[in-house]
PDB file of C-alpha atoms in Angstrom:
ATOM      1  CA  LYS A  77      20.453  -1.155  -4.077  1.00 73.00           C
ATOM      2  CA  LEU A  78      16.661  -1.101  -3.868  1.00 73.00           C
ATOM      3  CA  GLN A  79      15.214   1.983  -5.515  1.00 79.00           C
ATOM      4  CA  ASP A  80      11.497   1.435  -4.981  1.00 81.00           C
ATOM      5  CA  ILE A  81       9.103  -1.307  -3.908  1.00 78.00           C
ATOM      6  CA  ILE A  82       5.412  -1.237  -4.786  1.00 77.00           C
ATOM      7  CA  ILE A  83       3.184  -3.704  -2.979  1.00 76.00           C
ATOM      8  CA  ALA A  84      -0.525  -4.457  -3.045  1.00 75.00           C
ATOM      9  CA  ILE A  85      -1.981  -5.435   0.314  1.00 73.00           C
ATOM     10  CA  GLU A  86      -5.625  -6.458   0.258  1.00 71.00           C
ATOM     11  CA  LYS A  87      -6.488  -6.331   3.957  1.00 70.00           C
ATOM     12  CA  GLY A  88      -4.956  -6.383   7.398  1.00 75.00           C
ATOM     13  CA  ASP A  89      -1.799  -4.937   8.866  1.00 80.00           C
ATOM     14  CA  GLY A  90       0.587  -6.053   6.122  1.00 79.00           C
ATOM     15  CA  ARG A  91       1.939  -2.578   5.336  1.00 77.00           C
ATOM     16  CA  GLU A  92       2.548  -1.788   8.996  1.00 82.00           C
ATOM     17  CA  ARG A  93       4.183  -5.169   9.639  1.00 85.00           C
ATOM     18  CA  LEU A  94       6.422  -4.923   6.563  1.00 82.00           C
ATOM     19  CA  SER A  95       7.551  -1.431   7.610  1.00 83.00           C
ATOM     20  CA  LYS A  96       8.655  -2.834  10.973  1.00 89.00           C
ATOM     21  CA  GLU A  97      10.342  -5.918   9.483  1.00 88.00           C
ATOM     22  CA  LYS A  98      12.144  -4.024   6.690  1.00 84.00           C
ATOM     23  CA  PRO A  99      12.522  -0.402   7.894  1.00 86.00           C
ATOM     24  CA  GLY A 100      15.106   0.471   5.226  1.00 85.00           C
ATOM     25  CA  TRP A 101      12.951  -0.580   2.277  1.00 83.00           C
ATOM     26  CA  PRO A 102      11.419   2.280   0.219  1.00 82.00           C
ATOM     27  CA  ILE A 103       7.852   0.902   0.224  1.00 79.00           C
ATOM     28  CA  ARG A 104       4.894   2.314  -1.688  1.00 79.00           C
ATOM     29  CA  THR A 105       1.437   0.809  -1.489  1.00 76.00           C
ATOM     30  CA  LEU A 106      -1.526   0.612  -3.812  1.00 77.00           C
ATOM     31  CA  ALA A 107      -5.026   1.458  -2.643  1.00 76.00           C
ATOM     32  CA  ARG A 108      -8.227  -0.187  -3.829  1.00 79.00           C
ATOM     33  CA  ILE A 109     -10.651   2.405  -5.160  1.00 82.00           C
ATOM     34  CA  ASP A 110     -14.274   2.515  -6.257  1.00 84.00           C
ATOM     35  CA  ILE A 111     -16.252   5.130  -8.163  1.00 87.00           C
ATOM     36  CA  VAL A 112     -19.384   6.175  -6.247  1.00 89.00           C
ATOM     37  CA  ASP A 113     -21.670   8.860  -7.671  1.00 92.00           C
ATOM     38  CA  GLY A 114     -18.888   9.994 -10.000  1.00 90.00           C
ATOM     39  CA  LYS A 115     -16.342  10.382  -7.184  1.00 88.00           C
ATOM     40  CA  VAL A 116     -13.316   8.250  -6.353  1.00 85.00           C
ATOM     41  CA  GLU A 117     -13.474   6.573  -2.941  1.00 84.00           C
ATOM     42  CA  ILE A 118     -10.693   4.575  -1.322  1.00 82.00           C
ATOM     43  CA  ILE A 119     -12.075   1.322   0.059  1.00 78.00           C
TER      44      ILE A 119
END
């Protein structure tokens, strides 16, 4: 049994498409971040 899946998707609709193709999978995603003026920004 799948417990957790962590995926890194650079660009596009990969997360949305994977959710539709595998609706039962417990998917988590990573976000690309940058530090701008001492604050974390998701890019």
